[in-house]
Coordinates of C-alpha atoms and ligand atoms in Angstrom, one line a residue:
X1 CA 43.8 144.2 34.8
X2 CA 41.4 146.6 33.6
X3 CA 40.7 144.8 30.5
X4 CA 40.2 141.6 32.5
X5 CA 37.8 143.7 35.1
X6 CA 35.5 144.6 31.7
X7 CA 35.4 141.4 30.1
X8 CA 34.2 139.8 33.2
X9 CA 31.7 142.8 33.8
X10 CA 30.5 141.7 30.0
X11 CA 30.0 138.8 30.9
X12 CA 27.9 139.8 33.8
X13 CA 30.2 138.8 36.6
X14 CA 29.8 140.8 40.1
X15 CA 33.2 142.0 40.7
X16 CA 34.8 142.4 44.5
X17 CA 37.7 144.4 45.6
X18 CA 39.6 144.4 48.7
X19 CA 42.6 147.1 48.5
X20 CA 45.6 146.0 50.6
X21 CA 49.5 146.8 51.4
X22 CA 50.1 142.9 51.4
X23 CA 52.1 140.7 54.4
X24 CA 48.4 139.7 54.7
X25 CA 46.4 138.4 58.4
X26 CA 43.4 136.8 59.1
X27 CA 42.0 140.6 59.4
X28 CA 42.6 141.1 55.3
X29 CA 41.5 137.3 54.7
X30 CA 38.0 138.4 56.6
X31 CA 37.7 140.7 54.4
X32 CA 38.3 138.4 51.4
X33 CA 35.5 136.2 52.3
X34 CA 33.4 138.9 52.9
X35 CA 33.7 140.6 49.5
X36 CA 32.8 136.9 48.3
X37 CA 29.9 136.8 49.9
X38 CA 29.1 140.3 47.8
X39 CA 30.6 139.1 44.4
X40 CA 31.4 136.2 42.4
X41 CA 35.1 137.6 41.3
X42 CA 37.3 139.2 44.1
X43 CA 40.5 141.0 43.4
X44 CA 42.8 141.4 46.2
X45 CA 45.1 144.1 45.7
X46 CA 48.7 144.0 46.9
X47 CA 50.8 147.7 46.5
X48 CA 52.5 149.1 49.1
X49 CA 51.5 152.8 48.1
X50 CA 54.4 155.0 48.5
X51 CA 52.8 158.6 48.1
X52 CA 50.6 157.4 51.8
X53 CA 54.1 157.5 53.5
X54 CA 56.0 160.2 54.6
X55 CA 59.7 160.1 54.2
X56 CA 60.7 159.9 57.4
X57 CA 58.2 156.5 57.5
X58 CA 58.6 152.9 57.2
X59 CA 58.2 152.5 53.2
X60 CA 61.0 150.9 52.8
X61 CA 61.1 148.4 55.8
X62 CA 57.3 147.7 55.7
X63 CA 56.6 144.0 55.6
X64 CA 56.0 141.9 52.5
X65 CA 55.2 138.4 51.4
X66 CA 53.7 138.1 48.4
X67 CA 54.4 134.6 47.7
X68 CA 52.9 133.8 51.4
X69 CA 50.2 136.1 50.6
X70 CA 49.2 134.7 46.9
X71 CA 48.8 131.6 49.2
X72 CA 46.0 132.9 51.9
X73 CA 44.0 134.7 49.3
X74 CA 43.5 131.5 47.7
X75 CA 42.4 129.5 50.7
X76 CA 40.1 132.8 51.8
X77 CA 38.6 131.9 48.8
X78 CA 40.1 135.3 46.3
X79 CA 40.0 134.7 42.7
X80 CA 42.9 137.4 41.4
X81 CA 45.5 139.3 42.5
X82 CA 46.9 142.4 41.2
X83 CA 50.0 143.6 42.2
X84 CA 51.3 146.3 40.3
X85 CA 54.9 147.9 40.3
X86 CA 55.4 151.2 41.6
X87 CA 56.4 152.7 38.7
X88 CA 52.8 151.4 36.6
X89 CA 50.7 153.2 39.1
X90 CA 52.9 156.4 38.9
X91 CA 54.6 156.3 35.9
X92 CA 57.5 159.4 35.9
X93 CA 55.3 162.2 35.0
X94 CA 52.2 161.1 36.9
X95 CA 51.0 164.9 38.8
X96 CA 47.4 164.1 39.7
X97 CA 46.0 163.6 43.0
X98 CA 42.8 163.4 45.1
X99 CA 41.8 164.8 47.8
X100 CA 39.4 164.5 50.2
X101 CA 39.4 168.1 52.0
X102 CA 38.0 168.3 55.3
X103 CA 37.9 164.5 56.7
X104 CA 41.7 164.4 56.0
X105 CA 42.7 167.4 58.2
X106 CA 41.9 165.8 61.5
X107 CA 43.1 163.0 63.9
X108 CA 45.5 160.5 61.6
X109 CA 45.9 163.3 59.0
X110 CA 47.1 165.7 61.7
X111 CA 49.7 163.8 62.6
X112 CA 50.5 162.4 59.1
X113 CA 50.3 165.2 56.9
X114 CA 50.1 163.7 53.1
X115 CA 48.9 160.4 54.4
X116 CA 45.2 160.6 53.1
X117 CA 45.7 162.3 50.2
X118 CA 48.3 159.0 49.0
X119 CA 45.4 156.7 50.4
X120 CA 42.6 158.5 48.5
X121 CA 44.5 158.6 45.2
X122 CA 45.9 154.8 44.9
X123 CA 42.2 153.3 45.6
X124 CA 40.8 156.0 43.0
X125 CA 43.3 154.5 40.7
X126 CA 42.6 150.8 42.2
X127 CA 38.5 151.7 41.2
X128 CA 39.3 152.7 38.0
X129 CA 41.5 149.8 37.0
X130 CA 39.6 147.0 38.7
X131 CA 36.1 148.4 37.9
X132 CA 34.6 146.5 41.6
X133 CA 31.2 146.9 42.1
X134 CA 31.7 146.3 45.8
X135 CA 34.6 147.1 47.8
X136 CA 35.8 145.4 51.2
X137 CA 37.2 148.1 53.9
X138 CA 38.2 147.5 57.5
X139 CA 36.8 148.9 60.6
X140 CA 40.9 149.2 61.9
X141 CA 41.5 151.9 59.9
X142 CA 38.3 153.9 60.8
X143 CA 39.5 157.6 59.7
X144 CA 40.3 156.1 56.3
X145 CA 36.7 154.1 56.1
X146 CA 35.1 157.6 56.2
X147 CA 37.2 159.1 54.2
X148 CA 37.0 156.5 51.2
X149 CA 33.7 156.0 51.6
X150 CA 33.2 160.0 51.3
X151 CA 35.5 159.7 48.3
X152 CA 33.2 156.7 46.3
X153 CA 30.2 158.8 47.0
X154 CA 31.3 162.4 46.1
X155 CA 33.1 161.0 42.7
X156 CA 30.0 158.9 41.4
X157 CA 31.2 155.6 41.8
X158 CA 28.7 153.2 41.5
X159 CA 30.6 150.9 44.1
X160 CA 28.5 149.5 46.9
X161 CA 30.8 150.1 50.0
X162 CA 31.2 147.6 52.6
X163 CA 33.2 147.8 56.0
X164 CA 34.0 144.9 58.0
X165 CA 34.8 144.4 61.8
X166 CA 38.1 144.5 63.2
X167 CA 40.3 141.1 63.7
X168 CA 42.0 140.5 66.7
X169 CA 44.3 138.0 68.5
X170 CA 43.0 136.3 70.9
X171 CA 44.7 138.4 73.7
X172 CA 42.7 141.7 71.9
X173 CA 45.9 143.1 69.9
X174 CA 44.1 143.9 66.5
X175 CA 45.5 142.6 63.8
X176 CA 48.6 144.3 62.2
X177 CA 51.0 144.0 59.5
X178 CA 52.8 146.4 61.7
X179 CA 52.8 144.0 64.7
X180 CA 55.5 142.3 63.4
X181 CA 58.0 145.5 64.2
X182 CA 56.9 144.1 67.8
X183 CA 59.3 142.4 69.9
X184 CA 58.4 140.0 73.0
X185 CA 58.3 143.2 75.8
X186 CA 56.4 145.6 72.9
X187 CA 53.9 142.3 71.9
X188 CA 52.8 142.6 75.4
X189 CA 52.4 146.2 76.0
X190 CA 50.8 146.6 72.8
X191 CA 47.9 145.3 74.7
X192 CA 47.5 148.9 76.1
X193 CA 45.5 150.5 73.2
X194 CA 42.7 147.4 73.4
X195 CA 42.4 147.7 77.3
X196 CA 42.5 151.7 76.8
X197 CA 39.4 151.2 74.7
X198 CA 37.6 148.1 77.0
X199 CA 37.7 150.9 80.0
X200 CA 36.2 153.1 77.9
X201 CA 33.3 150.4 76.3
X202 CA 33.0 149.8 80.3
X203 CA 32.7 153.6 81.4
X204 CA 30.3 153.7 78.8
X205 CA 28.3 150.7 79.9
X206 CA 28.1 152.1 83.7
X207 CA 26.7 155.6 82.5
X208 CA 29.6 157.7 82.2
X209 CA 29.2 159.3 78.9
X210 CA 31.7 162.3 79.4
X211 CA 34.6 162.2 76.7
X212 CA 37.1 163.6 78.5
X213 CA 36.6 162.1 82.0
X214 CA 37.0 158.8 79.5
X215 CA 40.2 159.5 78.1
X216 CA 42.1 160.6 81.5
X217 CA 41.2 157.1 82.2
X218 CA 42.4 156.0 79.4
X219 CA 45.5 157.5 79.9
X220 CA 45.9 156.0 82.8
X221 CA 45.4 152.9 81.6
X222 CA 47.7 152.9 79.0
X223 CA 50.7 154.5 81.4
X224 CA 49.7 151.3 83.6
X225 CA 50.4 148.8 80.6
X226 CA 53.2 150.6 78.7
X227 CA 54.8 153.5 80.9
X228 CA 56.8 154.2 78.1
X229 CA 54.0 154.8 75.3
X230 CA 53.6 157.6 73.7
X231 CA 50.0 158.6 72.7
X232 CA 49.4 160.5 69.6
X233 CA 45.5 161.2 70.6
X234 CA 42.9 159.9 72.0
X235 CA 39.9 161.1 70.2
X236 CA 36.0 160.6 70.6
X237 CA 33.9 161.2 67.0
X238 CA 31.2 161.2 65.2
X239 CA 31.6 157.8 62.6
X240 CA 30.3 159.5 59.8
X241 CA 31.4 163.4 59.9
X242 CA 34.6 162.5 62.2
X243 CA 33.4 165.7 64.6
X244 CA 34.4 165.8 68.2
X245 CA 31.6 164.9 70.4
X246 CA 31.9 165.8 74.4
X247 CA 29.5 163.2 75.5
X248 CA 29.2 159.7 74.1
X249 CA 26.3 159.1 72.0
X250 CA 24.9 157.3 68.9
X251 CA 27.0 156.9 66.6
X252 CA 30.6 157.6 69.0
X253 CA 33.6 155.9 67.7
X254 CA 36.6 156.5 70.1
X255 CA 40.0 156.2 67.8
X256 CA 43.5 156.3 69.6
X257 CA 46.8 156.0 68.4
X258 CA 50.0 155.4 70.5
X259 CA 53.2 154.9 70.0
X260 CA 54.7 151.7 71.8
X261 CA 58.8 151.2 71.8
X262 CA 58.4 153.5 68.6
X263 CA 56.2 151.3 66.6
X264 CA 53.1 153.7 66.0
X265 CA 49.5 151.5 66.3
X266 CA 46.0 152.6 65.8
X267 CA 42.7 151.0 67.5
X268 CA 39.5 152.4 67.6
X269 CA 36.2 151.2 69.0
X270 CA 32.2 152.1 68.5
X271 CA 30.9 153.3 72.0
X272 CA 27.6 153.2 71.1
Ligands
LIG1 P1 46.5 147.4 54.9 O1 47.1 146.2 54.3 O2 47.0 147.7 56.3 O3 46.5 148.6 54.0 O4 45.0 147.1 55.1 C1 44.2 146.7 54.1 C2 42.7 146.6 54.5 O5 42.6 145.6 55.6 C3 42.2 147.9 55.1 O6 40.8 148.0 54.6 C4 42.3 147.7 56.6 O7 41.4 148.4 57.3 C5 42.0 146.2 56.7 N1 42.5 145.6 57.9 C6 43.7 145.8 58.4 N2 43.8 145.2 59.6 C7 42.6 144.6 59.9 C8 42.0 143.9 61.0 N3 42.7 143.6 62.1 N4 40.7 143.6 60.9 C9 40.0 143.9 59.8 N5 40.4 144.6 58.7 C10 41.7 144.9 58.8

């Protein structure tokens, strides 16, 4: 792969990268056609990382297609795929590691310990091996946006660094390759985490600008739609440093994860 990344840099080529895990949705194939808008060559990475998961996640059950998913990338318009083996990206005595210190202690990385740290290593690796000179991220996974964007800047890399909206389904559910653990009852409670964040877009909207009179009603929002969810946080931050904020204002990202029938989903939307 990296030999194929230089000879098309030689021959002057504009490379594109979009990093996933695979069992790929219209969200990742947005993020295809964006990168080709950027480049002329886009690489769509499949590799479910196993250093982002912690043992007592879903590594092993997580969903994957690569047949089906060869497929989409080629309608969305991707030019290569590489999807490496487990063992290439950490052969046996493979001991280094980056880190990205402080945006990787909070929210996600509070309750997933590890998590960023496995993110921030396999796209360093993915950069050096695919050489992009743009890279595709998604708005879903916000806390990971900032971190790897913190990452390409504080290493050097000359990457431009793009991140595109969320996709959702029609209903509002955004886009998962998680949704799939959802069954009929879960599918529809799920809904809680995008009607958790519409209240708060709304609260917003009507002048209330108080974080935490934002989330009690978010909590009670979500108790309405899924009494049985669990909620991991619900957290109002800045979208660059990731700080708390007590009032909305430019800039506000609310995140949230909650656990519905024990499949853990993330949302997050920009307040303003
Ligand atoms: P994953 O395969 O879950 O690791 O995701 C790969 C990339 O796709 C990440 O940059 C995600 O943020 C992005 N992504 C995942 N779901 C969506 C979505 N619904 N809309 C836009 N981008 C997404």
């Amino acid at each position: 792969m990296q030999s194929v990344a230089r000879r098309l840099a030689a021959r002057g080529k504009r490379i594109g990268l979009v990093p996933t895990m695979g069992y790929l949705h219209e969200g990742h194939l947005s993020l295809i056609r964006r990168a080709k808008k950027e480049a002329e060559v886009v690489i769509t990475s499949i590799f479910v990382n196993p250093t982002q998961f912690a043992p007592n996640e879903d590594f092993a059950r997580y969903p994957r297609d690569e047949k089906g998913d060869v497929r989409k990338i080629k309608t969305a318009g991707g030019d290569i795929v590489f999807a490496p083996k487990a063992s290439e990206i950490y052969p046996a005595d493979f001991q280094t590691y980056v880190n990205v210190e402080k945006l990787s202690q909070t929210l996600e990385g509070s309750v997933r310990p590890g998590h960023f740290r496995g993110v921030t290593t396999v796209v360093a690796q993915l950069f050096n091996i695919t050489r992009p000179d743009v890279v595709v991220f998604g708005m879903k996974d916000f806390q990971q946006s900032v971190i790897l964007r913190q990452m390409t800047e504080d290493l050097g890399y000359p990457i431009k660094y793009v991140v595109a909206p969320t996709v959702r389904e029609s209903d509002g559910l955004a886009m998962s390759s998680r949704n799939k653990y959802l069954d009929t009852v879960a599918r529809r409670e799920a809904l809680c985490l995008y009607y958790a964040l519409k209240t708060a877009r709304q609260m917003v909207a009507a002048g209330k600008t108080r974080t935490a009179i934002i989330a009690q009603e978010m909590r009670a929002v979500i108790r309405a739609t899924c009494p049985t969810a669990r909620i991991d946080y619900i957290a109002f931050t800045n979208m660059r440093t990731l700080e708390s904020v007590r009032n909305v204002q430019r800039g506000t990202v609310v995140s949230l994860a909650v656990r519905v029938y024990g499949v853990r989903l993330i949302d997050n939307m920009k307040l303003r």
